[in-house]
mmCIF file of C-alpha atoms in Angstrom:
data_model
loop_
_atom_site.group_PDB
_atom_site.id
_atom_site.type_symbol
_atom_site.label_atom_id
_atom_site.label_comp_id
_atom_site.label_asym_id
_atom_site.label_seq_id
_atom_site.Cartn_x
_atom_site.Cartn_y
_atom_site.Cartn_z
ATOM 1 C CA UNK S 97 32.272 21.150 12.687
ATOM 2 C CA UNK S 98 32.329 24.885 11.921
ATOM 3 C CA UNK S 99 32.556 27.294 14.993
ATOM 4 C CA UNK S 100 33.204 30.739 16.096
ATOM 5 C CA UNK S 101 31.208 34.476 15.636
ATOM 6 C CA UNK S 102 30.141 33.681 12.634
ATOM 7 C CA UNK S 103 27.801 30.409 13.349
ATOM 8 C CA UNK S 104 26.780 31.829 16.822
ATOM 9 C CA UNK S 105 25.503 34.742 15.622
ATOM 10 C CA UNK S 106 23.459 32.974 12.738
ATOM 11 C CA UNK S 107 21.970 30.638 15.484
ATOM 12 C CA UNK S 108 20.910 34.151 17.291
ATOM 13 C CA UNK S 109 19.389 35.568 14.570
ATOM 14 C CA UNK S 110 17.182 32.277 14.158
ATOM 15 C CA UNK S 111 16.656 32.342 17.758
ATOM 16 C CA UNK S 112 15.625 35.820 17.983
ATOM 17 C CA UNK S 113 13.308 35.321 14.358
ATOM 18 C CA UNK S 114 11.744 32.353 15.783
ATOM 19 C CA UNK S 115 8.292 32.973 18.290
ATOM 20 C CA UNK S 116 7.944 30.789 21.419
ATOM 21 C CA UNK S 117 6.902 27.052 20.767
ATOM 22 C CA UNK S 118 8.284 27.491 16.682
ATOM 23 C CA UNK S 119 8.430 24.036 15.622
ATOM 24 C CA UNK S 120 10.657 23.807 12.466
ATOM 25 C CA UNK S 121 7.913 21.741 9.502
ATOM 26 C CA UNK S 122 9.552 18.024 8.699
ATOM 27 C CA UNK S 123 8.746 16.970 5.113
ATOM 28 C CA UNK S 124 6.605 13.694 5.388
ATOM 29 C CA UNK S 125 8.273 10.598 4.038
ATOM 30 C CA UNK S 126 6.479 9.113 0.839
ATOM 31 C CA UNK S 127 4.945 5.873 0.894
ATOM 32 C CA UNK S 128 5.692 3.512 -2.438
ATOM 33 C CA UNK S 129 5.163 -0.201 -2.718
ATOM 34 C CA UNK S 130 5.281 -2.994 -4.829
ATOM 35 C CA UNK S 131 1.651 -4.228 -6.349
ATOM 36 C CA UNK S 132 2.069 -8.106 -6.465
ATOM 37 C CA UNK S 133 2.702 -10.269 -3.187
ATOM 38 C CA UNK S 134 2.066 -6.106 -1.702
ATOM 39 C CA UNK S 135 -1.041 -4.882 -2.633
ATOM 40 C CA UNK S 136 -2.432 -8.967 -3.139
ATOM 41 C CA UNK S 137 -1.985 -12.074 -1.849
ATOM 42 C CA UNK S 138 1.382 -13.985 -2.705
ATOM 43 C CA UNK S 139 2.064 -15.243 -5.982
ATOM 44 C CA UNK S 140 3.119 -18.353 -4.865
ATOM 45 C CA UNK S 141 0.274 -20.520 -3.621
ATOM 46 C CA UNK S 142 -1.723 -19.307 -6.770
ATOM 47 C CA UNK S 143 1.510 -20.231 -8.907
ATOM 48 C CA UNK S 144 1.230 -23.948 -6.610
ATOM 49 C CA UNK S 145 -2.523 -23.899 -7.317
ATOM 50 C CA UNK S 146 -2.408 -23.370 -11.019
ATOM 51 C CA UNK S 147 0.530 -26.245 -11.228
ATOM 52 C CA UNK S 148 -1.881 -28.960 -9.798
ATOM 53 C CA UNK S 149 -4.601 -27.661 -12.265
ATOM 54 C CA UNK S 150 -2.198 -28.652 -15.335
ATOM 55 C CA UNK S 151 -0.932 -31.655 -13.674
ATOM 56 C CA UNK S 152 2.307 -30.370 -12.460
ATOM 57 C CA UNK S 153 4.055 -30.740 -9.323
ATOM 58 C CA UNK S 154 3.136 -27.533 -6.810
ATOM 59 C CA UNK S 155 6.380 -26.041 -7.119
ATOM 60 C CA UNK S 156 7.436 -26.101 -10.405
ATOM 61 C CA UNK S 157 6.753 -22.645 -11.510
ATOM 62 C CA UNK S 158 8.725 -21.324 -8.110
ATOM 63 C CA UNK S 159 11.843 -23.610 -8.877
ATOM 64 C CA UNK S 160 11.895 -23.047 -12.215
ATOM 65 C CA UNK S 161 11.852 -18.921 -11.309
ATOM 66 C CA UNK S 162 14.309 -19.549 -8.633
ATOM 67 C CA UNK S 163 16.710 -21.949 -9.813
ATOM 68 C CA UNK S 164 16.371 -21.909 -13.856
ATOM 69 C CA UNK S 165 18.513 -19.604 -16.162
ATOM 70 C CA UNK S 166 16.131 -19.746 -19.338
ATOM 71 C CA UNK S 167 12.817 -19.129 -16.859
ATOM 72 C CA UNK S 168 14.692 -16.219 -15.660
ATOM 73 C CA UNK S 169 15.733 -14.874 -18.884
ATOM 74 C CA UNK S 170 12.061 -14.526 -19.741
ATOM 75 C CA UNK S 171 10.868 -13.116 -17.066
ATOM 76 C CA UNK S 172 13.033 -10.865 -16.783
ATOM 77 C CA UNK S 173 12.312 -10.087 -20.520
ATOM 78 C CA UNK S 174 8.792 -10.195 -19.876
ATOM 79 C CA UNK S 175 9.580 -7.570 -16.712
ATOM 80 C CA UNK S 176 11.423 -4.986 -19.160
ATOM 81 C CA UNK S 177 9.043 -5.254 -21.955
ATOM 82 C CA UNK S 178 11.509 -6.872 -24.554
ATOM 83 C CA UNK S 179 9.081 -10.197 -24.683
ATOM 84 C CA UNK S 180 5.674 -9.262 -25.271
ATOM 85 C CA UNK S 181 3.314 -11.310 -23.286
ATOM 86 C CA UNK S 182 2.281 -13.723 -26.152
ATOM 87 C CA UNK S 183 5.623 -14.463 -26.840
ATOM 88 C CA UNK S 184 6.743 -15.035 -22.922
ATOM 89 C CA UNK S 185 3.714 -17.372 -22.752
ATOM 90 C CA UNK S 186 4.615 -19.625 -25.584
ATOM 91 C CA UNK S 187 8.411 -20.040 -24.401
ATOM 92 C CA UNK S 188 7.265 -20.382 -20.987
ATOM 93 C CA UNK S 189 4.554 -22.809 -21.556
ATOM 94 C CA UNK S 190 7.026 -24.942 -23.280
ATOM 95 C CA UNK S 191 9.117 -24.835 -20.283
ATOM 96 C CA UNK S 192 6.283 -26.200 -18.314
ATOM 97 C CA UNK S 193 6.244 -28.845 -21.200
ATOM 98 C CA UNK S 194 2.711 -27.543 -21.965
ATOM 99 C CA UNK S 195 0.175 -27.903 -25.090
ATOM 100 C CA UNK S 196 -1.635 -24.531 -24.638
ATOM 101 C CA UNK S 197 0.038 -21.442 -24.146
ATOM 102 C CA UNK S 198 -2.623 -18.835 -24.614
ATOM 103 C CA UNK S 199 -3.725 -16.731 -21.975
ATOM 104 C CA UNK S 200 -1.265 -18.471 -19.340
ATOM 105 C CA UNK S 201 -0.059 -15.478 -17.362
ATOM 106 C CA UNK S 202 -3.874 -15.136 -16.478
ATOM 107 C CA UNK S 203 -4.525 -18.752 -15.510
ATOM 108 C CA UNK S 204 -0.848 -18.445 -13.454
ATOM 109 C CA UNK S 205 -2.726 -15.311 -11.338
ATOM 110 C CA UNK S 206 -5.812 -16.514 -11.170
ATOM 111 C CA UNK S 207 -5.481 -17.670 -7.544
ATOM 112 C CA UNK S 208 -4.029 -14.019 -6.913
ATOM 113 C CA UNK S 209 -6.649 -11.707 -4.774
ATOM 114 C CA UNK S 210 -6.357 -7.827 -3.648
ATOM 115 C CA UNK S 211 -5.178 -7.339 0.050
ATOM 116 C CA UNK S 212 -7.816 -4.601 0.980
ATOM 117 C CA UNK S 213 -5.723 -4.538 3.981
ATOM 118 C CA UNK S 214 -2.911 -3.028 2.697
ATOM 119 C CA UNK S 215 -5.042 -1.196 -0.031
ATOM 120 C CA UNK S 216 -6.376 0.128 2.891
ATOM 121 C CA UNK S 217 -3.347 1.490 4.590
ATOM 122 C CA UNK S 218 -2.651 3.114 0.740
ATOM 123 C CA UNK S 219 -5.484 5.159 1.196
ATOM 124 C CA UNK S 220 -5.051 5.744 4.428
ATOM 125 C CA UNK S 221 -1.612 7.184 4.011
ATOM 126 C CA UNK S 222 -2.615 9.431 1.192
ATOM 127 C CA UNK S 223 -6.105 10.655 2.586
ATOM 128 C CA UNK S 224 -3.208 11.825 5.759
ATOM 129 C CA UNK S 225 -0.630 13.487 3.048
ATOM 130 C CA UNK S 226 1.454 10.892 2.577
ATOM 131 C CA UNK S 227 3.094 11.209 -1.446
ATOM 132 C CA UNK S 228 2.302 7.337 -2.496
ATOM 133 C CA UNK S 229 3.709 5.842 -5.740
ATOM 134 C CA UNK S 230 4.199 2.558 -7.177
ATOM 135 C CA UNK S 231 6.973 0.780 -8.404
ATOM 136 C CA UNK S 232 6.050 -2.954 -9.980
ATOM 137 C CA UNK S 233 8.010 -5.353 -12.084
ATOM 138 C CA UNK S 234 5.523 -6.203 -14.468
ATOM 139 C CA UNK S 235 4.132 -9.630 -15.121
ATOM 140 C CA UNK S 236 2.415 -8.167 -18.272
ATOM 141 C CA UNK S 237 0.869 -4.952 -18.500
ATOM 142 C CA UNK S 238 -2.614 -7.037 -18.297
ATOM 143 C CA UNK S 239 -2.411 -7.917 -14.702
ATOM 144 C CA UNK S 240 -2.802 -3.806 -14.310
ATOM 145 C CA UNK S 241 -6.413 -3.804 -14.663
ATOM 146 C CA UNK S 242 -7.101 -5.105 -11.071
ATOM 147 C CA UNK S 243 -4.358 -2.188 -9.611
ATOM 148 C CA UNK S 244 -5.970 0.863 -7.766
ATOM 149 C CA UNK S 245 -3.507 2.870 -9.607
ATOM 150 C CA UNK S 246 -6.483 6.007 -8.932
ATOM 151 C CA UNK S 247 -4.330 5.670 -5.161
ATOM 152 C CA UNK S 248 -0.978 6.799 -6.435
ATOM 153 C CA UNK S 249 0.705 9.663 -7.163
ATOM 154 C CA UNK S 250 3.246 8.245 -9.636
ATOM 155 C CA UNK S 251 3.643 4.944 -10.949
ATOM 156 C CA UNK S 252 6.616 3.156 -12.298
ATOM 157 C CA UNK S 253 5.725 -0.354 -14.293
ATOM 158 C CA UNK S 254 9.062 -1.851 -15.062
ATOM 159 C CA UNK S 255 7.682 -3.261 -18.899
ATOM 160 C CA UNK S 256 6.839 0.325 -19.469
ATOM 161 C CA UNK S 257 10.441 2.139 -18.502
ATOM 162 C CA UNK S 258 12.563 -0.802 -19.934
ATOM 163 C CA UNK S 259 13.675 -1.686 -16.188
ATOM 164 C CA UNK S 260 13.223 -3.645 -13.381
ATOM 165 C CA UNK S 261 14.041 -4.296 -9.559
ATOM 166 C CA UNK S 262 16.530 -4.609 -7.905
ATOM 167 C CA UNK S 263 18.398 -1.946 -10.570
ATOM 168 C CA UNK S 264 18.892 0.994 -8.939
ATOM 169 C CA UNK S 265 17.345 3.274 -11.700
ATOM 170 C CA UNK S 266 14.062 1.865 -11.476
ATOM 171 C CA UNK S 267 14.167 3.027 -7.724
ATOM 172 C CA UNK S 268 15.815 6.509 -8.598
ATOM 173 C CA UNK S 269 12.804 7.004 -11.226
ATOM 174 C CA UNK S 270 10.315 6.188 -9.400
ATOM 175 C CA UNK S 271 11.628 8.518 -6.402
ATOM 176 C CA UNK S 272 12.005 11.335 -9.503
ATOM 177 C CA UNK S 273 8.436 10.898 -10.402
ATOM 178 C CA UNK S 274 6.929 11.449 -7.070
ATOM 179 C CA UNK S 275 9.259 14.221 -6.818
ATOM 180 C CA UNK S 276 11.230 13.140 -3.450
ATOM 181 C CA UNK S 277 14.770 12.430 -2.793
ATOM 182 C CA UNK S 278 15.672 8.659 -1.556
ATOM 183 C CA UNK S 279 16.319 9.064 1.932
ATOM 184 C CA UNK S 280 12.542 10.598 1.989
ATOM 185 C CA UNK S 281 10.488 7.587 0.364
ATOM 186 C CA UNK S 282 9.832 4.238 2.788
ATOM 187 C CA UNK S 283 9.557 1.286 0.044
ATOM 188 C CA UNK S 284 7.215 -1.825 1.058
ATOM 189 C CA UNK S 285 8.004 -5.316 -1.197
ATOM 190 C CA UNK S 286 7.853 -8.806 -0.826
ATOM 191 C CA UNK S 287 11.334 -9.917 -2.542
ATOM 192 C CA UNK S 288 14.487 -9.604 0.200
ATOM 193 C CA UNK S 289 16.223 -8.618 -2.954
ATOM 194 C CA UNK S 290 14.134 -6.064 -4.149
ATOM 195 C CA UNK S 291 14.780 -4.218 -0.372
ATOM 196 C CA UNK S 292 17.462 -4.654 -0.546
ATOM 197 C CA UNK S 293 17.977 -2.688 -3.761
ATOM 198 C CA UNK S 294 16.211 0.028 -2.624
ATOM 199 C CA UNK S 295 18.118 0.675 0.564
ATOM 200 C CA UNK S 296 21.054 0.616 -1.943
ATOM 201 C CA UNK S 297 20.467 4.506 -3.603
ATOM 202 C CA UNK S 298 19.578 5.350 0.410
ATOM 203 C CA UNK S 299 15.275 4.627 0.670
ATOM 204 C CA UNK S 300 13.923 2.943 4.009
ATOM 205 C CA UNK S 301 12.859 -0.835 3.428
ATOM 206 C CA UNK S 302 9.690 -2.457 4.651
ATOM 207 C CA UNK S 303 9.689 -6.485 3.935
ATOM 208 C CA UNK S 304 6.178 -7.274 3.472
ATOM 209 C CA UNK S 305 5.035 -10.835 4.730
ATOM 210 C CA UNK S 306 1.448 -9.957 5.533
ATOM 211 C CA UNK S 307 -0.178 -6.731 6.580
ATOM 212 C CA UNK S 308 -0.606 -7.636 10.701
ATOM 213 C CA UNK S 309 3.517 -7.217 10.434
ATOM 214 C CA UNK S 310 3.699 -4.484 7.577
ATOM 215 C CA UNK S 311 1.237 -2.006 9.068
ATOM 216 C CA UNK S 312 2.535 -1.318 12.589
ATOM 217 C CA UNK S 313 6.055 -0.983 10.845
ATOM 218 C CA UNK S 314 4.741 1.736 8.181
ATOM 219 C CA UNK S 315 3.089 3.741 10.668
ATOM 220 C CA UNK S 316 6.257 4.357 12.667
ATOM 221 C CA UNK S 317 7.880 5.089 9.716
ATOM 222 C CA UNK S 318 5.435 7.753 8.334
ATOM 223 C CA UNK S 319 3.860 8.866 11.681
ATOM 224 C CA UNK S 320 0.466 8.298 10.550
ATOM 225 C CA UNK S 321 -2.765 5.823 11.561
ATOM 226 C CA UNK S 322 -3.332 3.540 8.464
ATOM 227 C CA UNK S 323 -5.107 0.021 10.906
ATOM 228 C CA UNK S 324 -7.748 -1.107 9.935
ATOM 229 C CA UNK S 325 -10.836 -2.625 12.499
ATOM 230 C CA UNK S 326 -9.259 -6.248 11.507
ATOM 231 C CA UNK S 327 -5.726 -6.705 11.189
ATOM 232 C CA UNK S 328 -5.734 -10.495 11.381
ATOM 233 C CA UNK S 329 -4.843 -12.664 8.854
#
């Protein structure tokens, strides 16, 4: 580390320039999360829920998803906008060995709900000063409408940018938009891998399970109330 005149004299000046009780301003970190699984309810029981109302086991839409190289490849075509949603529905609705294909990503999130909990905290954050953006791979730009997007200062849909998560220029972009460096944004999602992609390019990670766990964790991190009266589940 640098030492000598030079640096002690500089530390004077700043001494001498500074009054009594000077507290040097810290930039507030930004706040920007995920929208489904974040901002609503998991995915998952609604995916289970609309399985059993087409006569298919519970899981089938998760293993397929998790385990399935063509259910992948669409979604992740659906997620970067190269399948449009008509055309993701018909090859996925054959996948589920299905006669009707119209209107399925709908009927898949119909069990999905908003999490006024952590909408909540959203607001909170921003009424406080908190930058707050969103970065979302999209499960067609339809599933939109129900977003509070009016909360956000910048938005990032992955179908829209030709992206997705966990690549690291989804993160970077969305980071550019709210106009912070990485190290300054705290990024809340439900996917391990998706955290993990965004403490890659140097962002803070908040693993979202449900908002009793979430909450207390974000306002450490961005030194701000956002509870609500109820934080139960």
């Amino acid at each position: 580390m640098p030492s000598g005149p030079s640096v002690a004299c500089s530390a004077m000046a700043r001494k001498h320039m500074e009054p009594p009780g000077f507290r040097r301003p810290t930039r507030r970190p930004a706040l920007i999360v995920d929208f489904g699984g974040v901002l609503t309810t998991s995915i998952w029981p609604a995916f289970a829920a609309f399985c059993e109302s087409v006569g298919l086991a519970p899981g089938t839409v998760r293993d397929l998803f998790r385990g399935d190289g063509r259910a992948l490849a669409l979604l992740r075509g659906l997620e970067t906008g190269e399948l449009a949603d008509p055309e993701f529905e018909r090859r996925f609705g054959e996948l589920l060995g299905l006669d009707e294909h119209d209107g399925l990503i709908t009927r898949m999130f119909a069990g999905v709900a908003t999490d006024e909990r952590m909408v909540g905290a959203v607001r909170a954050a921003r009424a406080a000063g908190v930058p707050t953006g969103l970065i979302s791979n999209s499960w067609g730009l339809g599933i939109y409408d129900r977003a509070p997007t009016e909360l956000f200062d910048a938005t990032v849909i992955s179908g829209e940018v030709g992206l997705h998560k966990p690549q690291p220029e989804i993160y970077l972009l969305g980071c550019e938009r709210l106009g912070v460096e990485p190290a300054e944004a705290v990024f809340v999602d439900d996917l391990r891998e998706n955290c993990e992609g965004a403490e890659a390019v140097g962002m803070t990670a908040v693993r979202h399970r449900d908002a009793a766990e979430t909450l207390p964790a974000l306002e450490r991190l961005l030194g701000v109330a956002l509870a609500t009266t109820d934080r139960s589940p």
